[in-house]
Amino acid sequence: MAEIADRTAKLGKGTPKAGGPALLFEDVTGFPGAKVLMNQFGSERRMKLALDVGPDGSLDSIAERIRELIHPATPVTMMDKLKLLPKLAEVGSFFPKIIPTKDAACKEVIHRSVEDGGRGIDLLKLPVLTTWPGDGGPFITLPCVVTRDPRSGKRNVGMYRMQVYDGQTTGMHWQRQKVAAEHLRDRLREAADGVTARVDMMALTAGGTTAAGDAATIPAAALTKVREGRMEVAVAIGTDPATTFSAIVPAPPEVEEYLIAGFLRGEPVELVKCETVDLEVPAHAEYVLEGYVNLGELRSEGPFGDHTGFYTMQEEYPVFHVTCVTHRKDPIYAATIVGRPPMEDAWMGKAVERVFLPLMQLTLPEIVDVCLPPEAVFHNLMIVAIRKSYAGQARKVMNGIWAMGQAMFTKCIIVVDEDCDVQDLAEVTLRTANNIDPERDIQFTLGPVDSLDHASRLPNFGSKMGIDATRKWAAEGFARPWPQMLTMDPAVKAKVDAIWKKLGIE
């Protein structure tokens, strides 16, 4: 199944039919009656349908809607104010709503643990794929993982792979700088008594990435709280496309992903309360897993064939203990395979690029456009076109991007002038190769890097590079004349345009 999905994702590369069709596998061997959906986001057309812009629409139309929300026209007259009322009403319609259990499709079948009076839970009955020969086991690859901020109460929905260890437990690969990992760290901080003790707790556990097992360095009371502490977690698999997509959007921390999904759908996401944990999940998901993570428990997770095209190696991550599984009567298990690009996630990443642009421009208004090439697996290269207004601005933009949420993981940033089409990689290559003096125009910095970066000097910490490929100014110390790029005379171009078809060249 994984090989079929991989070959399908690579069909039609460079053509309008790139990405191949969506795939529904039925009667999966070893899982009677099971159905598995793959490559559901794997083309430009399906990505547009998923985000409700229509097959003939543009993903940039979502960006325009976001801009209207961020920068509404200032009302001057009473009529202007009245015109804003429908927009306010529209925003109100995006908020999720909780529906009764009886109306939730994800509750049609409920499996409880023996401890909770049920017949038991067995994750091994789910058709979870082992996709690459070196994988450490089967991995859930398209989950919407729901946690709650212990300080604000805000829900977070993230997408983190989950290695199935046995019938009741999985790994929880929330990377160190992800929101759910911060929720776990906040729980750890709560176990410490006082600000200094919280600082110690973070240092001694490396921010929750190593087990708090050294009783000699952690106060006994705090150690007991850590060992006995839990954080509730719920996982929805097979949600509507907009909700699944919202789980990967690098949204501002104060904005719930359910709200983003409502914005994309144009209607609220219907939620239902879980059976065994105090969380709400999409009511019409195919599967829901409920459970908890122990604060002081870590387990080796991996290897996993990842979207970098390499295996990520074994590392310690929290363990998810499942207390309840609910699902539809005839559920479809949603999965994706990641590996050497292009794959299904390439289309999801391109959509993130277009949706995220207005939020970047909110902080860095000089940005004209960005490009995250799939071949660089998104977090390894960002190409940025800017409206350059003062000396050194390209470097200011680099540092601004590295300080911006999940964009902090960007390993390489190339900054070009606004007249360069960042979506045309040939044009970007021409500008970069010609416009830089390497010693002068390349800068390096140290900071957090993606957990999947196998080349960094340490896990999660390494160097990043910025390249200023903009035209250099005298104000930046460039004393030589800067040549003009080649362009044909407009009158000549117009004349050839008029006779081009008659020439019979193409």
PDB file of C-alpha atoms in Angstrom, residues 236-391:
ATOM      1  CA  ALA A 236      -8.901  12.316  16.025  1.00  0.00           C
ATOM      2  CA  ILE A 237      -8.159  10.373  12.826  1.00  0.00           C
ATOM      3  CA  GLY A 238     -10.102  10.983   9.634  1.00  0.00           C
ATOM      4  CA  THR A 239     -11.497  14.467  10.225  1.00  0.00           C
ATOM      5  CA  ASP A 240     -12.894  16.725   7.506  1.00  0.00           C
ATOM      6  CA  PRO A 241     -10.072  18.045   5.268  1.00  0.00           C
ATOM      7  CA  ALA A 242     -10.094  21.628   6.601  1.00  0.00           C
ATOM      8  CA  THR A 243      -9.740  20.415  10.191  1.00  0.00           C
ATOM      9  CA  THR A 244      -6.938  18.023   9.259  1.00  0.00           C
ATOM     10  CA  PHE A 245      -5.170  20.850   7.426  1.00  0.00           C
ATOM     11  CA  SER A 246      -5.600  23.260  10.348  1.00  0.00           C
ATOM     12  CA  ALA A 247      -3.523  20.891  12.503  1.00  0.00           C
ATOM     13  CA  ILE A 248      -0.396  21.696  10.453  1.00  0.00           C
ATOM     14  CA  VAL A 249      -0.943  25.457  10.018  1.00  0.00           C
ATOM     15  CA  PRO A 250       1.638  27.484  12.013  1.00  0.00           C
ATOM     16  CA  ALA A 251      -1.051  29.620  13.630  1.00  0.00           C
ATOM     17  CA  PRO A 252      -0.429  32.215  16.350  1.00  0.00           C
ATOM     18  CA  PRO A 253      -0.517  30.457  19.761  1.00  0.00           C
ATOM     19  CA  GLU A 254      -3.617  32.352  20.887  1.00  0.00           C
ATOM     20  CA  VAL A 255      -5.721  31.156  17.911  1.00  0.00           C
ATOM     21  CA  GLU A 256      -7.375  27.753  18.166  1.00  0.00           C
ATOM     22  CA  GLU A 257      -7.053  25.433  15.211  1.00  0.00           C
ATOM     23  CA  TYR A 258     -10.777  24.663  15.426  1.00  0.00           C
ATOM     24  CA  LEU A 259     -11.385  28.351  14.726  1.00  0.00           C
ATOM     25  CA  ILE A 260      -9.029  28.230  11.740  1.00  0.00           C
ATOM     26  CA  ALA A 261     -10.883  25.195  10.410  1.00  0.00           C
ATOM     27  CA  GLY A 262     -14.186  27.056  10.812  1.00  0.00           C
ATOM     28  CA  PHE A 263     -12.739  29.995   8.873  1.00  0.00           C
ATOM     29  CA  LEU A 264     -11.600  27.702   6.051  1.00  0.00           C
ATOM     30  CA  ARG A 265     -14.896  25.785   5.975  1.00  0.00           C
ATOM     31  CA  GLY A 266     -17.073  28.867   6.292  1.00  0.00           C
ATOM     32  CA  GLU A 267     -18.988  27.118   9.062  1.00  0.00           C
ATOM     33  CA  PRO A 268     -18.187  25.949  12.595  1.00  0.00           C
ATOM     34  CA  VAL A 269     -16.523  22.654  13.403  1.00  0.00           C
ATOM     35  CA  GLU A 270     -18.890  20.475  15.395  1.00  0.00           C
ATOM     36  CA  LEU A 271     -17.224  19.046  18.504  1.00  0.00           C
ATOM     37  CA  VAL A 272     -18.223  16.445  21.055  1.00  0.00           C
ATOM     38  CA  LYS A 273     -16.941  15.792  24.573  1.00  0.00           C
ATOM     39  CA  CYS A 274     -14.692  12.789  25.062  1.00  0.00           C
ATOM     40  CA  GLU A 275     -15.715   9.798  27.166  1.00  0.00           C
ATOM     41  CA  THR A 276     -12.714   9.525  29.513  1.00  0.00           C
ATOM     42  CA  VAL A 277     -10.818  12.830  29.237  1.00  0.00           C
ATOM     43  CA  ASP A 278     -11.832  16.480  29.562  1.00  0.00           C
ATOM     44  CA  LEU A 279     -11.324  17.408  25.921  1.00  0.00           C
ATOM     45  CA  GLU A 280     -13.472  18.033  22.843  1.00  0.00           C
ATOM     46  CA  VAL A 281     -12.859  16.377  19.482  1.00  0.00           C
ATOM     47  CA  PRO A 282     -14.354  16.696  15.981  1.00  0.00           C
ATOM     48  CA  ALA A 283     -17.733  14.991  16.285  1.00  0.00           C
ATOM     49  CA  HIS A 284     -17.675  13.443  12.825  1.00  0.00           C
ATOM     50  CA  ALA A 285     -14.156  11.999  12.851  1.00  0.00           C
ATOM     51  CA  GLU A 286     -13.715   8.409  11.704  1.00  0.00           C
ATOM     52  CA  TYR A 287     -11.739   7.387  14.828  1.00  0.00           C
ATOM     53  CA  VAL A 288     -11.019   9.011  18.206  1.00  0.00           C
ATOM     54  CA  LEU A 289      -8.372   7.780  20.663  1.00  0.00           C
ATOM     55  CA  GLU A 290      -8.557   9.085  24.234  1.00  0.00           C
ATOM     56  CA  GLY A 291      -5.931   8.807  26.932  1.00  0.00           C
ATOM     57  CA  TYR A 292      -3.058  10.451  28.728  1.00  0.00           C
ATOM     58  CA  VAL A 293       0.687  11.025  28.804  1.00  0.00           C
ATOM     59  CA  ASN A 294       2.630  10.488  32.028  1.00  0.00           C
ATOM     60  CA  LEU A 295       4.813  13.513  32.795  1.00  0.00           C
ATOM     61  CA  GLY A 296       7.863  11.498  33.772  1.00  0.00           C
ATOM     62  CA  GLU A 297       7.669   8.706  31.193  1.00  0.00           C
ATOM     63  CA  LEU A 298       9.692   8.572  27.979  1.00  0.00           C
ATOM     64  CA  ARG A 299      10.305   5.692  25.570  1.00  0.00           C
ATOM     65  CA  SER A 300      12.478   5.133  22.532  1.00  0.00           C
ATOM     66  CA  GLU A 301      10.596   6.026  19.341  1.00  0.00           C
ATOM     67  CA  GLY A 302      11.628   5.351  15.727  1.00  0.00           C
ATOM     68  CA  PRO A 303      13.334   4.974  13.339  1.00  0.00           C
ATOM     69  CA  PHE A 304      10.856   6.516  10.894  1.00  0.00           C
ATOM     70  CA  GLY A 305      11.166   7.138   7.149  1.00  0.00           C
ATOM     71  CA  ASP A 306      10.447  10.868   7.055  1.00  0.00           C
ATOM     72  CA  HIS A 307       9.603  13.623   4.587  1.00  0.00           C
ATOM     73  CA  THR A 308      13.272  14.627   4.449  1.00  0.00           C
ATOM     74  CA  GLY A 309      13.888  11.483   2.396  1.00  0.00           C
ATOM     75  CA  PHE A 310      15.933  10.004   5.246  1.00  0.00           C
ATOM     76  CA  TYR A 311      15.109   8.005   8.353  1.00  0.00           C
ATOM     77  CA  THR A 312      14.898   9.952  11.581  1.00  0.00           C
ATOM     78  CA  MET A 313      16.682   7.924  14.206  1.00  0.00           C
ATOM     79  CA  GLN A 314      15.486   6.583  17.539  1.00  0.00           C
ATOM     80  CA  GLU A 315      14.952   9.136  20.293  1.00  0.00           C
ATOM     81  CA  GLU A 316      13.105   9.414  23.589  1.00  0.00           C
ATOM     82  CA  TYR A 317       9.524  10.715  23.432  1.00  0.00           C
ATOM     83  CA  PRO A 318       6.448  10.650  25.710  1.00  0.00           C
ATOM     84  CA  VAL A 319       4.167   7.603  25.772  1.00  0.00           C
ATOM     85  CA  PHE A 320       0.434   7.904  25.021  1.00  0.00           C
ATOM     86  CA  HIS A 321      -1.744   5.508  27.061  1.00  0.00           C
ATOM     87  CA  VAL A 322      -5.128   4.879  25.421  1.00  0.00           C
ATOM     88  CA  THR A 323      -8.160   4.693  27.726  1.00  0.00           C
ATOM     89  CA  CYS A 324     -10.947   4.670  25.125  1.00  0.00           C
ATOM     90  CA  VAL A 325     -11.430   4.260  21.366  1.00  0.00           C
ATOM     91  CA  THR A 326     -14.545   5.465  19.574  1.00  0.00           C
ATOM     92  CA  HIS A 327     -15.310   5.297  15.861  1.00  0.00           C
ATOM     93  CA  ARG A 328     -17.973   5.221  13.180  1.00  0.00           C
ATOM     94  CA  LYS A 329     -19.756   1.958  12.389  1.00  0.00           C
ATOM     95  CA  ASP A 330     -17.925   1.638   9.068  1.00  0.00           C
ATOM     96  CA  PRO A 331     -14.806   3.777   9.613  1.00  0.00           C
ATOM     97  CA  ILE A 332     -12.229   4.788   7.018  1.00  0.00           C
ATOM     98  CA  TYR A 333      -8.705   5.004   8.402  1.00  0.00           C
ATOM     99  CA  ALA A 334      -6.870   8.080   7.037  1.00  0.00           C
ATOM    100  CA  ALA A 335      -3.119   7.759   6.464  1.00  0.00           C
ATOM    101  CA  THR A 336      -0.340   9.454   4.577  1.00  0.00           C
ATOM    102  CA  ILE A 337       3.108   8.309   3.549  1.00  0.00           C
ATOM    103  CA  VAL A 338       6.064  10.670   3.709  1.00  0.00           C
ATOM    104  CA  GLY A 339       9.409  10.216   2.007  1.00  0.00           C
ATOM    105  CA  ARG A 340      11.507  11.660  -0.807  1.00  0.00           C
ATOM    106  CA  PRO A 341       9.544  14.531  -2.391  1.00  0.00           C
ATOM    107  CA  PRO A 342       7.310  15.153  -4.179  1.00  0.00           C
ATOM    108  CA  MET A 343       4.680  13.467  -2.050  1.00  0.00           C
ATOM    109  CA  GLU A 344       1.241  14.268  -0.655  1.00  0.00           C
ATOM    110  CA  ASP A 345       2.641  16.675   1.943  1.00  0.00           C
ATOM    111  CA  ALA A 346       4.106  18.833  -0.850  1.00  0.00           C
ATOM    112  CA  TRP A 347       0.617  20.107  -1.686  1.00  0.00           C
ATOM    113  CA  MET A 348      -0.219  20.662   1.961  1.00  0.00           C
ATOM    114  CA  GLY A 349       3.018  22.602   2.431  1.00  0.00           C
ATOM    115  CA  LYS A 350       2.307  24.820  -0.577  1.00  0.00           C
ATOM    116  CA  ALA A 351      -1.115  25.623   0.864  1.00  0.00           C
ATOM    117  CA  VAL A 352       0.502  26.515   4.216  1.00  0.00           C
ATOM    118  CA  GLU A 353       2.864  28.829   2.336  1.00  0.00           C
ATOM    119  CA  ARG A 354      -0.041  30.740   0.763  1.00  0.00           C
ATOM    120  CA  VAL A 355      -2.158  30.855   3.943  1.00  0.00           C
ATOM    121  CA  PHE A 356       0.763  31.852   6.176  1.00  0.00           C
ATOM    122  CA  LEU A 357       1.936  34.723   3.940  1.00  0.00           C
ATOM    123  CA  PRO A 358      -0.465  37.400   5.309  1.00  0.00           C
ATOM    124  CA  LEU A 359       0.518  36.505   8.876  1.00  0.00           C
ATOM    125  CA  MET A 360       4.187  36.934   7.981  1.00  0.00           C
ATOM    126  CA  GLN A 361       3.403  40.262   6.337  1.00  0.00           C
ATOM    127  CA  LEU A 362       1.652  41.382   9.513  1.00  0.00           C
ATOM    128  CA  THR A 363       5.036  41.286  11.288  1.00  0.00           C
ATOM    129  CA  LEU A 364       7.269  41.959   8.266  1.00  0.00           C
ATOM    130  CA  PRO A 365       5.231  44.161   5.889  1.00  0.00           C
ATOM    131  CA  GLU A 366       8.112  44.501   3.433  1.00  0.00           C
ATOM    132  CA  ILE A 367       7.660  40.861   2.382  1.00  0.00           C
ATOM    133  CA  VAL A 368       6.086  40.614  -1.084  1.00  0.00           C
ATOM    134  CA  ASP A 369       6.033  36.825  -1.498  1.00  0.00           C
ATOM    135  CA  VAL A 370       7.626  33.647  -0.159  1.00  0.00           C
ATOM    136  CA  CYS A 371       8.351  30.209  -1.583  1.00  0.00           C
ATOM    137  CA  LEU A 372       8.974  26.977   0.359  1.00  0.00           C
ATOM    138  CA  PRO A 373      10.249  24.492  -2.261  1.00  0.00           C
ATOM    139  CA  PRO A 374       8.989  20.958  -1.544  1.00  0.00           C
ATOM    140  CA  GLU A 375      12.380  19.550  -2.539  1.00  0.00           C
ATOM    141  CA  ALA A 376      13.878  21.379   0.457  1.00  0.00           C
ATOM    142  CA  VAL A 377      11.139  19.852   2.679  1.00  0.00           C
ATOM    143  CA  PHE A 378       9.862  23.317   3.566  1.00  0.00           C
ATOM    144  CA  HIS A 379      11.821  23.963   6.760  1.00  0.00           C
ATOM    145  CA  ASN A 380      15.213  23.719   5.022  1.00  0.00           C
ATOM    146  CA  LEU A 381      14.772  26.631   2.567  1.00  0.00           C
ATOM    147  CA  MET A 382      12.627  29.748   2.376  1.00  0.00           C
ATOM    148  CA  ILE A 383      12.924  32.174  -0.544  1.00  0.00           C
ATOM    149  CA  VAL A 384      11.660  35.660   0.271  1.00  0.00           C
ATOM    150  CA  ALA A 385      11.028  38.635  -2.019  1.00  0.00           C
ATOM    151  CA  ILE A 386      11.063  42.001  -0.237  1.00  0.00           C
ATOM    152  CA  ARG A 387      10.302  45.620  -0.998  1.00  0.00           C
ATOM    153  CA  LYS A 388      13.746  46.920  -0.076  1.00  0.00           C
ATOM    154  CA  SER A 389      13.699  50.428   1.400  1.00  0.00           C
ATOM    155  CA  TYR A 390      16.883  50.790   3.451  1.00  0.00           C
ATOM    156  CA  ALA A 391      20.369  49.396   3.847  1.00  0.00           C
TER     157      ALA A 391
END
